[in-house]
mmCIF file of C-alpha atoms and ligand atoms in Angstrom:
data_model
loop_
_atom_site.group_PDB
_atom_site.id
_atom_site.type_symbol
_atom_site.label_atom_id
_atom_site.label_comp_id
_atom_site.label_asym_id
_atom_site.label_seq_id
_atom_site.Cartn_x
_atom_site.Cartn_y
_atom_site.Cartn_z
ATOM 1 C CA MET A 1 -10.137 14.619 -15.756
ATOM 2 C CA ILE A 2 -11.812 11.897 -13.783
ATOM 3 C CA TYR A 3 -9.175 10.486 -11.499
ATOM 4 C CA LEU A 4 -9.257 6.707 -11.012
ATOM 5 C CA ASP A 5 -5.702 6.085 -9.939
ATOM 6 C CA ASN A 6 -6.275 6.370 -6.021
ATOM 7 C CA ALA A 7 -3.903 3.240 -5.449
ATOM 8 C CA ALA A 8 -0.996 5.354 -7.030
ATOM 9 C CA THR A 9 -1.756 8.377 -4.979
ATOM 10 C CA THR A 10 -4.728 10.311 -3.691
ATOM 11 C CA PRO A 11 -5.646 14.052 -3.716
ATOM 12 C CA LEU A 12 -4.735 15.934 -0.528
ATOM 13 C CA ASP A 13 -7.969 16.356 1.486
ATOM 14 C CA GLU A 14 -8.978 19.994 1.912
ATOM 15 C CA LYS A 15 -9.299 19.644 5.766
ATOM 16 C CA VAL A 16 -5.722 17.911 5.795
ATOM 17 C CA PHE A 17 -4.311 20.943 3.867
ATOM 18 C CA GLU A 18 -6.053 23.361 6.423
ATOM 19 C CA ALA A 19 -4.619 21.370 9.292
ATOM 20 C CA MET A 20 -1.128 21.613 7.796
ATOM 21 C CA LEU A 21 -1.138 25.354 6.826
ATOM 22 C CA PRO A 22 -0.312 26.852 10.269
ATOM 23 C CA TYR A 23 2.840 24.734 10.481
ATOM 24 C CA PHE A 24 4.275 26.347 7.410
ATOM 25 C CA LYS A 25 3.765 29.752 8.685
ATOM 26 C CA GLN A 26 2.950 30.819 12.232
ATOM 27 C CA GLU A 27 3.885 27.610 13.803
ATOM 28 C CA PHE A 28 7.228 27.115 12.038
ATOM 29 C CA GLY A 29 9.421 26.458 14.941
ATOM 30 C CA ASN A 30 11.776 23.533 15.417
ATOM 31 C CA PRO A 31 10.273 20.891 17.591
ATOM 32 C CA SER A 32 13.731 20.570 19.239
ATOM 33 C CA SER A 33 13.755 24.224 20.414
ATOM 34 C CA VAL A 34 12.856 24.989 23.993
ATOM 35 C CA HIS A 35 10.888 28.314 23.335
ATOM 36 C CA GLU A 36 7.136 28.469 22.605
ATOM 37 C CA SER A 37 7.486 28.065 19.059
ATOM 38 C CA GLY A 38 9.378 25.013 19.444
ATOM 39 C CA ARG A 39 7.076 23.751 22.057
ATOM 40 C CA ASN A 40 4.166 24.272 19.704
ATOM 41 C CA ALA A 41 5.596 22.194 17.040
ATOM 42 C CA ARG A 42 6.584 19.548 19.437
ATOM 43 C CA ALA A 43 3.002 19.417 20.960
ATOM 44 C CA ALA A 44 1.629 19.113 17.321
ATOM 45 C CA ILE A 45 3.967 16.058 16.719
ATOM 46 C CA ASP A 46 3.006 14.435 20.209
ATOM 47 C CA LYS A 47 -0.699 14.767 19.344
ATOM 48 C CA ALA A 48 -0.193 13.305 15.961
ATOM 49 C CA ARG A 49 1.615 10.388 17.310
ATOM 50 C CA GLN A 50 -1.147 9.677 19.768
ATOM 51 C CA ILE A 51 -3.672 9.829 16.813
ATOM 52 C CA ILE A 52 -1.809 7.250 14.588
ATOM 53 C CA ALA A 53 -1.063 4.969 17.600
ATOM 54 C CA SER A 54 -4.730 4.853 18.557
ATOM 55 C CA THR A 55 -5.781 3.811 14.917
ATOM 56 C CA LEU A 56 -3.565 0.507 15.444
ATOM 57 C CA ASN A 57 -4.112 -0.217 19.061
ATOM 58 C CA ALA A 58 -0.444 0.757 19.499
ATOM 59 C CA GLY A 59 1.379 3.019 21.802
ATOM 60 C CA PRO A 60 2.653 6.425 20.786
ATOM 61 C CA LYS A 61 6.234 5.421 21.551
ATOM 62 C CA GLU A 62 5.897 2.690 19.124
ATOM 63 C CA ILE A 63 5.163 5.209 16.035
ATOM 64 C CA VAL A 64 8.317 6.548 14.189
ATOM 65 C CA PHE A 65 7.620 9.239 11.603
ATOM 66 C CA THR A 66 9.460 9.018 8.076
ATOM 67 C CA SER A 67 9.218 10.229 4.665
ATOM 68 C CA GLY A 68 6.862 7.550 3.576
ATOM 69 C CA ALA A 69 6.571 3.636 3.246
ATOM 70 C CA THR A 70 9.735 3.147 1.082
ATOM 71 C CA GLU A 71 11.972 4.701 3.847
ATOM 72 C CA SER A 72 10.019 2.943 6.565
ATOM 73 C CA VAL A 73 10.432 -0.458 4.903
ATOM 74 C CA ASN A 74 14.149 0.197 4.271
ATOM 75 C CA ALA A 75 14.626 1.228 7.851
ATOM 76 C CA ILE A 76 12.762 -1.978 9.131
ATOM 77 C CA HIS A 77 14.417 -4.586 6.926
ATOM 78 C CA LYS A 78 18.108 -3.085 6.932
ATOM 79 C CA GLY A 79 17.527 -2.282 10.670
ATOM 80 C CA VAL A 80 16.271 -5.914 11.641
ATOM 81 C CA VAL A 81 19.350 -7.379 9.935
ATOM 82 C CA LEU A 82 21.844 -5.048 11.362
ATOM 83 C CA ALA A 83 20.382 -5.771 14.752
ATOM 84 C CA SER A 84 20.337 -9.665 14.396
ATOM 85 C CA THR A 85 22.928 -11.655 16.086
ATOM 86 C CA HIS A 86 22.012 -14.832 14.247
ATOM 87 C CA GLN A 87 25.003 -16.176 12.140
ATOM 88 C CA VAL A 88 22.854 -17.147 9.149
ATOM 89 C CA LYS A 89 20.059 -14.576 8.577
ATOM 90 C CA HIS A 90 17.046 -15.666 6.582
ATOM 91 C CA ILE A 91 14.109 -13.470 5.478
ATOM 92 C CA ILE A 92 10.633 -14.770 4.150
ATOM 93 C CA THR A 93 8.556 -12.588 1.885
ATOM 94 C CA SER A 94 6.266 -12.916 -0.967
ATOM 95 C CA ALA A 95 6.760 -12.609 -4.845
ATOM 96 C CA ILE A 96 3.998 -9.873 -4.985
ATOM 97 C CA GLU A 97 5.260 -7.316 -2.608
ATOM 98 C CA HIS A 98 5.896 -3.729 -3.656
ATOM 99 C CA HIS A 99 9.164 -3.023 -5.161
ATOM 100 C CA CYS A 100 10.195 -1.160 -2.117
ATOM 101 C CA VAL A 101 10.176 -4.365 -0.162
ATOM 102 C CA LEU A 102 11.368 -6.538 -3.162
ATOM 103 C CA ASP A 103 14.394 -4.334 -4.100
ATOM 104 C CA CYS A 104 15.408 -3.705 -0.292
ATOM 105 C CA ILE A 105 15.416 -7.469 0.340
ATOM 106 C CA GLU A 106 17.231 -8.250 -3.056
ATOM 107 C CA TRP A 107 20.009 -5.790 -1.876
ATOM 108 C CA LEU A 108 19.987 -7.497 1.522
ATOM 109 C CA GLY A 109 20.392 -10.808 -0.306
ATOM 110 C CA ARG A 110 23.529 -9.425 -2.181
ATOM 111 C CA GLN A 111 24.945 -8.673 1.348
ATOM 112 C CA GLY A 112 24.569 -12.341 2.289
ATOM 113 C CA VAL A 113 21.034 -12.556 3.690
ATOM 114 C CA ALA A 114 19.115 -15.780 2.580
ATOM 115 C CA VAL A 115 15.777 -15.123 1.189
ATOM 116 C CA THR A 116 12.725 -17.238 0.468
ATOM 117 C CA TYR A 117 9.819 -15.954 -1.915
ATOM 118 C CA VAL A 118 6.489 -17.492 -1.263
ATOM 119 C CA MET A 119 4.308 -17.649 -4.197
ATOM 120 C CA PRO A 120 0.642 -16.552 -4.254
ATOM 121 C CA ASP A 121 -2.224 -18.636 -5.758
ATOM 122 C CA HIS A 122 -4.086 -17.474 -9.098
ATOM 123 C CA GLU A 123 -5.934 -14.819 -7.064
ATOM 124 C CA GLY A 124 -2.835 -13.315 -5.444
ATOM 125 C CA LEU A 125 -3.448 -14.904 -2.096
ATOM 126 C CA ILE A 126 -0.544 -16.071 0.050
ATOM 127 C CA ASN A 127 -1.218 -19.340 1.936
ATOM 128 C CA PRO A 128 0.126 -18.975 5.625
ATOM 129 C CA GLU A 129 0.895 -22.580 5.466
ATOM 130 C CA GLU A 130 3.538 -21.973 2.629
ATOM 131 C CA VAL A 131 4.975 -19.334 4.780
ATOM 132 C CA LYS A 132 5.143 -21.755 7.776
ATOM 133 C CA LYS A 133 6.927 -24.290 5.553
ATOM 134 C CA ALA A 134 9.537 -21.638 4.570
ATOM 135 C CA ILE A 135 10.649 -21.161 8.196
ATOM 136 C CA ARG A 136 14.320 -22.265 8.940
ATOM 137 C CA PRO A 137 14.690 -22.835 12.576
ATOM 138 C CA GLY A 138 17.431 -20.699 14.150
ATOM 139 C CA GLU A 139 17.906 -18.586 10.870
ATOM 140 C CA THR A 140 14.589 -17.010 9.856
ATOM 141 C CA ILE A 141 14.743 -13.491 11.319
ATOM 142 C CA LEU A 142 11.939 -11.744 9.575
ATOM 143 C CA ILE A 143 8.656 -12.404 7.709
ATOM 144 C CA SER A 144 7.477 -9.615 5.445
ATOM 145 C CA ILE A 145 4.100 -9.963 3.817
ATOM 146 C CA MET A 146 1.907 -7.008 2.687
ATOM 147 C CA SER A 147 -1.534 -6.550 4.260
ATOM 148 C CA ALA A 148 -3.130 -5.982 0.749
ATOM 149 C CA ASN A 149 -1.544 -6.001 -2.640
ATOM 150 C CA ASN A 150 -1.378 -2.749 -4.592
ATOM 151 C CA GLU A 151 -1.946 -3.980 -8.055
ATOM 152 C CA VAL A 152 -4.889 -6.531 -7.667
ATOM 153 C CA GLY A 153 -6.127 -5.563 -4.209
ATOM 154 C CA THR A 154 -6.009 -8.981 -2.566
ATOM 155 C CA ILE A 155 -6.346 -8.765 1.179
ATOM 156 C CA GLU A 156 -3.666 -11.132 2.585
ATOM 157 C CA PRO A 157 -4.052 -13.248 5.688
ATOM 158 C CA PHE A 158 -1.572 -11.243 7.704
ATOM 159 C CA ALA A 159 -2.914 -11.976 11.172
ATOM 160 C CA GLU A 160 -2.591 -15.611 10.488
ATOM 161 C CA ILE A 161 0.875 -15.131 9.416
ATOM 162 C CA GLY A 162 1.594 -12.887 12.281
ATOM 163 C CA ARG A 163 0.487 -15.609 14.662
ATOM 164 C CA ILE A 164 2.811 -18.221 12.856
ATOM 165 C CA ALA A 165 5.809 -15.802 13.166
ATOM 166 C CA LYS A 166 4.886 -15.183 16.825
ATOM 167 C CA GLU A 167 4.737 -18.945 17.428
ATOM 168 C CA ASN A 168 8.165 -19.414 15.847
ATOM 169 C CA ASN A 169 9.875 -16.344 17.656
ATOM 170 C CA ILE A 170 10.156 -14.613 14.308
ATOM 171 C CA LEU A 171 9.680 -10.812 13.626
ATOM 172 C CA PHE A 172 6.669 -9.879 11.456
ATOM 173 C CA HIS A 173 6.528 -6.858 9.121
ATOM 174 C CA THR A 174 3.416 -6.096 7.064
ATOM 175 C CA ASP A 175 3.576 -3.458 4.425
ATOM 176 C CA ALA A 176 0.051 -1.644 5.193
ATOM 177 C CA VAL A 177 0.234 0.957 2.591
ATOM 178 C CA GLN A 178 -2.928 -0.358 0.777
ATOM 179 C CA GLY A 179 -4.628 -1.777 3.734
ATOM 180 C CA TYR A 180 -4.357 1.205 6.365
ATOM 181 C CA GLY A 181 -7.688 2.823 6.940
ATOM 182 C CA LYS A 182 -9.349 0.151 4.496
ATOM 183 C CA ILE A 183 -9.383 -3.048 6.330
ATOM 184 C CA PRO A 184 -9.115 -3.570 10.081
ATOM 185 C CA ILE A 185 -5.513 -3.820 11.310
ATOM 186 C CA ASP A 186 -4.660 -4.246 15.145
ATOM 187 C CA VAL A 187 -0.967 -4.775 15.786
ATOM 188 C CA GLN A 188 -1.777 -6.624 19.146
ATOM 189 C CA ARG A 189 -4.431 -9.024 17.957
ATOM 190 C CA ASP A 190 -2.603 -9.487 14.663
ATOM 191 C CA HIS A 191 0.793 -10.010 16.230
ATOM 192 C CA ILE A 192 2.473 -7.341 14.011
ATOM 193 C CA ASP A 193 6.004 -6.338 15.120
ATOM 194 C CA PHE A 194 6.515 -3.706 12.234
ATOM 195 C CA LEU A 195 4.153 -2.035 9.760
ATOM 196 C CA SER A 196 4.722 0.799 7.226
ATOM 197 C CA VAL A 197 2.332 3.257 5.926
ATOM 198 C CA SER A 198 2.396 6.475 3.520
ATOM 199 C CA ALA A 199 0.276 9.464 3.973
ATOM 200 C CA HIS A 200 -0.347 10.238 0.417
ATOM 201 C CA LYS A 201 -2.376 7.054 -0.083
ATOM 202 C CA ILE A 202 -4.944 8.216 2.449
ATOM 203 C CA TYR A 203 -5.524 11.807 1.228
ATOM 204 C CA GLY A 204 -2.517 13.121 3.144
ATOM 205 C CA PRO A 205 0.601 14.701 1.788
ATOM 206 C CA LYS A 206 3.436 13.214 -0.136
ATOM 207 C CA GLY A 207 6.821 12.755 1.694
ATOM 208 C CA ALA A 208 5.249 11.831 5.054
ATOM 209 C CA GLY A 209 4.622 8.460 6.650
ATOM 210 C CA PHE A 210 5.398 6.393 9.554
ATOM 211 C CA PHE A 211 6.197 2.925 10.809
ATOM 212 C CA TYR A 212 5.018 0.961 13.864
ATOM 213 C CA GLN A 213 7.753 -0.819 15.830
ATOM 214 C CA ARG A 214 6.703 -3.019 18.684
ATOM 215 C CA GLN A 215 8.126 -1.824 22.020
ATOM 216 C CA GLY A 216 11.075 -3.873 23.002
ATOM 217 C CA VAL A 217 11.978 -5.030 19.519
ATOM 218 C CA GLN A 218 15.549 -4.192 18.316
ATOM 219 C CA LEU A 219 16.203 -1.988 15.318
ATOM 220 C CA VAL A 220 19.551 -0.481 14.360
ATOM 221 C CA PRO A 221 18.698 2.925 12.829
ATOM 222 C CA LEU A 222 19.677 3.975 9.202
ATOM 223 C CA VAL A 223 19.748 7.606 9.751
ATOM 224 C CA HIS A 224 21.816 8.887 12.544
ATOM 225 C CA GLY A 225 22.030 12.394 13.848
ATOM 226 C CA GLY A 226 19.988 14.786 16.038
ATOM 227 C CA GLY A 227 18.171 12.045 18.308
ATOM 228 C CA GLN A 228 14.834 12.676 16.694
ATOM 229 C CA GLU A 229 12.223 9.916 16.780
ATOM 230 C CA SER A 230 13.800 8.203 19.750
ATOM 231 C CA ASP A 231 17.167 7.958 17.947
ATOM 232 C CA LEU A 232 15.472 5.928 15.183
ATOM 233 C CA ARG A 233 15.400 8.454 12.429
ATOM 234 C CA GLY A 234 17.563 11.563 12.818
ATOM 235 C CA GLY A 235 16.818 14.959 11.237
ATOM 236 C CA THR A 236 14.462 17.826 11.880
ATOM 237 C CA GLU A 237 10.845 16.576 11.677
ATOM 238 C CA ASN A 238 8.428 17.266 8.896
ATOM 239 C CA VAL A 239 6.246 18.959 11.167
ATOM 240 C CA ALA A 240 3.388 20.028 8.691
ATOM 241 C CA GLY A 241 3.668 16.656 6.920
ATOM 242 C CA ILE A 242 3.261 14.743 10.326
ATOM 243 C CA VAL A 243 0.372 16.927 11.078
ATOM 244 C CA GLY A 244 -1.254 16.129 7.734
ATOM 245 C CA LEU A 245 -0.556 12.590 8.065
ATOM 246 C CA ALA A 246 -2.510 12.371 11.293
ATOM 247 C CA GLU A 247 -5.403 14.558 10.007
ATOM 248 C CA ALA A 248 -5.776 12.098 7.105
ATOM 249 C CA ALA A 249 -5.579 9.182 9.379
ATOM 250 C CA ARG A 250 -8.231 10.631 11.822
ATOM 251 C CA LEU A 251 -10.524 11.193 8.662
ATOM 252 C CA ILE A 252 -10.168 7.890 6.850
ATOM 253 C CA PHE A 253 -11.018 6.254 10.192
ATOM 254 C CA GLU A 254 -13.797 8.589 10.836
ATOM 255 C CA ARG A 255 -15.421 8.055 7.307
ATOM 256 C CA SER A 256 -16.128 4.426 7.891
ATOM 257 C CA THR A 257 -19.269 4.366 5.647
ATOM 258 C CA GLU A 258 -17.036 5.379 2.648
ATOM 259 C CA ARG A 259 -15.610 1.835 2.670
ATOM 260 C CA LYS A 260 -18.928 0.295 1.894
ATOM 261 C CA ARG A 261 -19.585 2.982 -0.672
ATOM 262 C CA LEU A 262 -16.440 2.180 -2.340
ATOM 263 C CA ARG A 263 -16.886 -1.411 -2.337
ATOM 264 C CA ASP A 264 -20.527 -0.926 -3.776
ATOM 265 C CA LEU A 265 -19.232 1.252 -6.552
ATOM 266 C CA THR A 266 -16.425 -1.256 -7.555
ATOM 267 C CA ASP A 267 -18.914 -4.226 -7.518
ATOM 268 C CA LEU A 268 -21.027 -2.058 -9.820
ATOM 269 C CA LEU A 269 -18.072 -1.356 -12.077
ATOM 270 C CA TRP A 270 -17.257 -5.029 -12.409
ATOM 271 C CA LYS A 271 -20.872 -5.954 -13.096
ATOM 272 C CA LEU A 272 -21.167 -3.275 -15.814
ATOM 273 C CA LEU A 273 -17.745 -4.076 -17.377
ATOM 274 C CA LYS A 274 -18.712 -7.864 -17.742
ATOM 275 C CA GLU A 275 -22.137 -6.752 -19.348
ATOM 276 C CA ASN A 276 -20.472 -4.626 -21.819
ATOM 277 C CA ASN A 277 -17.364 -6.821 -22.456
ATOM 278 C CA PRO A 278 -18.230 -10.467 -21.948
ATOM 279 C CA GLU A 279 -14.521 -11.449 -22.528
ATOM 280 C CA VAL A 280 -13.227 -9.264 -19.712
ATOM 281 C CA VAL A 281 -11.101 -11.041 -16.976
ATOM 282 C CA LEU A 282 -10.790 -10.126 -13.338
ATOM 283 C CA ASN A 283 -7.323 -10.136 -11.912
ATOM 284 C CA GLY A 284 -7.613 -10.735 -8.249
ATOM 285 C CA PRO A 285 -10.170 -12.456 -5.988
ATOM 286 C CA VAL A 286 -13.474 -12.773 -7.601
ATOM 287 C CA ALA A 287 -15.332 -12.184 -4.107
ATOM 288 C CA SER A 288 -15.185 -8.497 -3.666
ATOM 289 C CA GLU A 289 -14.831 -8.713 0.174
ATOM 290 C CA LYS A 290 -11.415 -10.424 -0.434
ATOM 291 C CA ARG A 291 -10.084 -7.192 -2.282
ATOM 292 C CA VAL A 292 -9.500 -3.788 -0.659
ATOM 293 C CA PRO A 293 -12.609 -1.570 -1.229
ATOM 294 C CA GLY A 294 -12.133 0.593 -4.496
ATOM 295 C CA LEU A 295 -9.499 -1.568 -6.362
ATOM 296 C CA LEU A 296 -10.266 -3.512 -9.560
ATOM 297 C CA ASN A 297 -7.699 -4.951 -11.906
ATOM 298 C CA VAL A 298 -9.001 -6.328 -14.996
ATOM 299 C CA THR A 299 -7.542 -7.672 -18.441
ATOM 300 C CA PHE A 300 -9.311 -7.280 -21.869
ATOM 301 C CA PRO A 301 -7.608 -10.225 -23.603
ATOM 302 C CA GLY A 302 -5.111 -9.407 -26.327
ATOM 303 C CA ILE A 303 -4.908 -5.692 -25.355
ATOM 304 C CA SER A 304 -2.071 -3.887 -23.792
ATOM 305 C CA GLY A 305 -2.747 -2.151 -20.393
ATOM 306 C CA GLU A 306 -0.491 0.583 -21.149
ATOM 307 C CA MET A 307 -2.196 1.306 -24.580
ATOM 308 C CA LEU A 308 -5.509 1.388 -22.833
ATOM 309 C CA VAL A 309 -4.075 3.783 -20.212
ATOM 310 C CA GLN A 310 -2.909 6.244 -22.901
ATOM 311 C CA SER A 311 -6.259 5.735 -24.785
ATOM 312 C CA LEU A 312 -8.271 6.565 -21.730
ATOM 313 C CA ASP A 313 -5.867 9.475 -20.718
ATOM 314 C CA GLY A 314 -6.703 10.906 -24.135
ATOM 315 C CA ARG A 315 -10.433 10.571 -23.203
ATOM 316 C CA GLY A 316 -9.996 12.278 -19.798
ATOM 317 C CA PHE A 317 -9.770 9.189 -17.423
ATOM 318 C CA ALA A 318 -6.568 8.700 -15.292
ATOM 319 C CA VAL A 319 -6.100 4.933 -14.783
ATOM 320 C CA SER A 320 -3.104 2.665 -14.349
ATOM 321 C CA SER A 321 -1.577 -0.534 -15.825
ATOM 322 C CA GLY A 322 -0.408 -1.753 -12.480
ATOM 323 C CA ALA A 323 2.044 -0.183 -10.184
ATOM 324 C CA ALA A 324 2.963 3.425 -11.110
ATOM 325 C CA CYS A 325 5.690 3.586 -13.643
ATOM 326 C CA ALA A 326 7.157 5.671 -16.283
ATOM 327 C CA ALA A 327 5.127 5.791 -19.449
ATOM 328 C CA GLY A 328 6.254 3.712 -22.197
ATOM 329 C CA SER A 329 8.569 1.511 -20.068
ATOM 330 C CA ALA A 330 5.959 -1.067 -18.262
ATOM 331 C CA PRO A 331 7.549 -4.280 -17.984
ATOM 332 C CA PRO A 332 5.075 -7.277 -17.449
ATOM 333 C CA SER A 333 3.469 -6.992 -13.816
ATOM 334 C CA HIS A 334 5.607 -9.262 -11.524
ATOM 335 C CA VAL A 335 2.289 -9.650 -9.624
ATOM 336 C CA LEU A 336 0.275 -10.972 -12.351
ATOM 337 C CA MET A 337 3.298 -13.269 -13.406
ATOM 338 C CA ALA A 338 3.476 -14.708 -9.967
ATOM 339 C CA MET A 339 -0.305 -15.333 -10.031
ATOM 340 C CA GLY A 340 0.387 -17.578 -13.093
ATOM 341 C CA ARG A 341 -0.088 -15.282 -15.934
ATOM 342 C CA SER A 342 2.168 -15.332 -19.120
ATOM 343 C CA THR A 343 4.672 -12.657 -19.972
ATOM 344 C CA VAL A 344 2.127 -11.203 -22.615
ATOM 345 C CA GLU A 345 -0.756 -11.400 -20.093
ATOM 346 C CA GLY A 346 1.448 -9.681 -17.485
ATOM 347 C CA LYS A 347 1.323 -6.619 -19.803
ATOM 348 C CA GLN A 348 -2.425 -6.550 -20.028
ATOM 349 C CA GLY A 349 -3.668 -5.670 -16.766
ATOM 350 C CA LEU A 350 -5.668 -2.477 -16.126
ATOM 351 C CA ARG A 351 -5.775 -1.096 -12.555
ATOM 352 C CA ILE A 352 -8.929 1.106 -11.764
ATOM 353 C CA SER A 353 -8.918 2.402 -8.252
ATOM 354 C CA LEU A 354 -11.724 4.462 -6.994
ATOM 355 C CA GLY A 355 -11.449 7.188 -4.275
ATOM 356 C CA HIS A 356 -13.576 9.591 -2.394
ATOM 357 C CA SER A 357 -14.361 11.838 -5.282
ATOM 358 C CA ASN A 358 -15.790 9.079 -7.500
ATOM 359 C CA THR A 359 -19.453 8.973 -8.322
ATOM 360 C CA GLU A 360 -21.627 6.324 -9.958
ATOM 361 C CA GLU A 361 -22.201 8.554 -12.834
ATOM 362 C CA GLU A 362 -18.265 8.640 -13.393
ATOM 363 C CA ILE A 363 -18.311 4.812 -13.231
ATOM 364 C CA ARG A 364 -21.019 4.484 -16.057
ATOM 365 C CA GLU A 365 -19.141 6.912 -18.087
ATOM 366 C CA LEU A 366 -15.830 5.036 -17.821
ATOM 367 C CA VAL A 367 -17.534 1.850 -18.703
ATOM 368 C CA ASN A 368 -18.836 3.333 -22.016
ATOM 369 C CA VAL A 369 -15.573 4.823 -22.793
ATOM 370 C CA LEU A 370 -13.647 1.625 -22.059
ATOM 371 C CA ARG A 371 -16.118 -0.395 -24.373
ATOM 372 C CA ASP A 372 -15.396 2.002 -27.267
ATOM 373 C CA ALA A 373 -11.535 2.124 -26.702
ATOM 374 C CA VAL A 374 -11.490 -1.719 -26.442
ATOM 375 C CA LYS A 375 -13.538 -2.108 -29.736
ATOM 376 C CA LYS A 376 -11.288 0.283 -31.418
ATOM 377 C CA MET A 377 -8.105 -1.448 -30.284
ATOM 378 C CA LYS A 378 -9.543 -4.903 -31.338
ATOM 379 C CA THR A 379 -10.225 -3.577 -34.876
ATOM 380 C CA SER A 380 -6.687 -2.217 -35.216
ATOM 381 C CA VAL A 381 -5.183 -5.391 -33.734
ATOM 382 C CA SER A 382 -7.083 -7.539 -36.128
ATOM 383 C CA PHE A 383 -6.087 -5.233 -39.008
ATOM 384 C CA SER A 384 -2.321 -5.465 -38.050
ATOM 385 C CA ASP A 385 -2.756 -9.267 -37.734
ATOM 386 C CA ASP A 386 -3.820 -9.446 -41.587
HETATM 387 C C1 LIG B 401 1.990 -1.527 -1.229
HETATM 388 C C2 LIG B 401 2.782 -0.298 -1.276
HETATM 389 N N1 LIG B 401 3.843 -0.507 -0.646
HETATM 390 C C3 LIG B 401 4.815 0.637 -0.596
HETATM 391 C C4 LIG B 401 4.640 1.908 -1.437
HETATM 392 C C5 LIG B 401 5.590 2.764 -1.429
HETATM 393 O O1 LIG B 401 4.988 3.999 -0.961
HETATM 394 P P1 LIG B 401 5.924 5.341 -1.115
HETATM 395 O O2 LIG B 401 6.276 5.419 -2.517
HETATM 396 O O3 LIG B 401 4.929 6.308 -0.685
HETATM 397 O O4 LIG B 401 7.100 5.289 -0.293
HETATM 398 C C6 LIG B 401 3.424 1.670 -2.275
HETATM 399 C C7 LIG B 401 3.231 2.835 -3.198
HETATM 400 O O5 LIG B 401 2.846 2.623 -4.369
HETATM 401 C C8 LIG B 401 2.449 0.790 -2.294
HETATM 402 O O6 LIG B 401 1.375 0.543 -2.918
#
């Protein structure tokens, strides 16, 4: 199989696996234990915290380990609301956030929190001025805008939005799952108060992640018990997962040339797709530097994205029709619809996301297979139209 669904998840890096192994066997101690085995586990967590903090220009005390981005997002949004003393609590977010943000905020909305959803432009870009206009003085407690979109790859102006939040004394969270390690993020320079990340999107293990919380910013914990993670997330730490997360982070920042390779490969993919299918439409910014490296979302007009995914699966290629979802049940993409596409067009996106293992040869092969699959589907669509 040729794997081209790296925005959904990435394979575990061999070096990450090796770094994790000792913490399943000889170094199995509980980090809260005082004996040597416990101290070794604690030292591994401390080192991991240091590594993660250094990638964001943060302090180690500002990093909280969790099971991934979904948990981080819930801890931040619900924790901020619980900690707020404002009488009316208002959150600003965008209509193209990942469902872990949208569903969490929707739930908060049912508990009485007011919410404003900022719409993107046709390329999936959020205008910071729209965010500014949505601010309700004395009521807005949190702005939550992703650093890069997971379906179309648009890099959002999060630093500009962070500045606006700071100027207005409002907390700013960015879901950095798709941006971390791919685009420059500096929590000081970019005025970020909270940021969430999952390890499995950067060749780390599933079930591990972290959030950044600016020192001094108040958050009420969701998970009580044990006092771990400075009382913000109780429960014995996932030591192997945390070690794997830190090693994955270290590697992704070390392999800086990989970003350019992925961008060049994505540019080549788009060029070849257009040459072979003149009607193909790009979903997201046309300028590739405005997208995260490796992610391309396209539409073959009239052809369902999900059907293409299934057809490509049968030919040995793993791609997706948008965010990961159960086969056969794909609703229209809320991201494409927010970008102005119709309900029908919302079901026609095809997301191809490249990773470390992908080669130019694989891209050329994909283009050929896609051309044939699209041709076949067009024929069957026109037959069924008759
Ligand atoms: C932008 C974005 N945010 C959040 C998540 C949720 O990550 P996890 O399922 O690892 O918690 C994802 C995963 O698809 C994502 O792409």
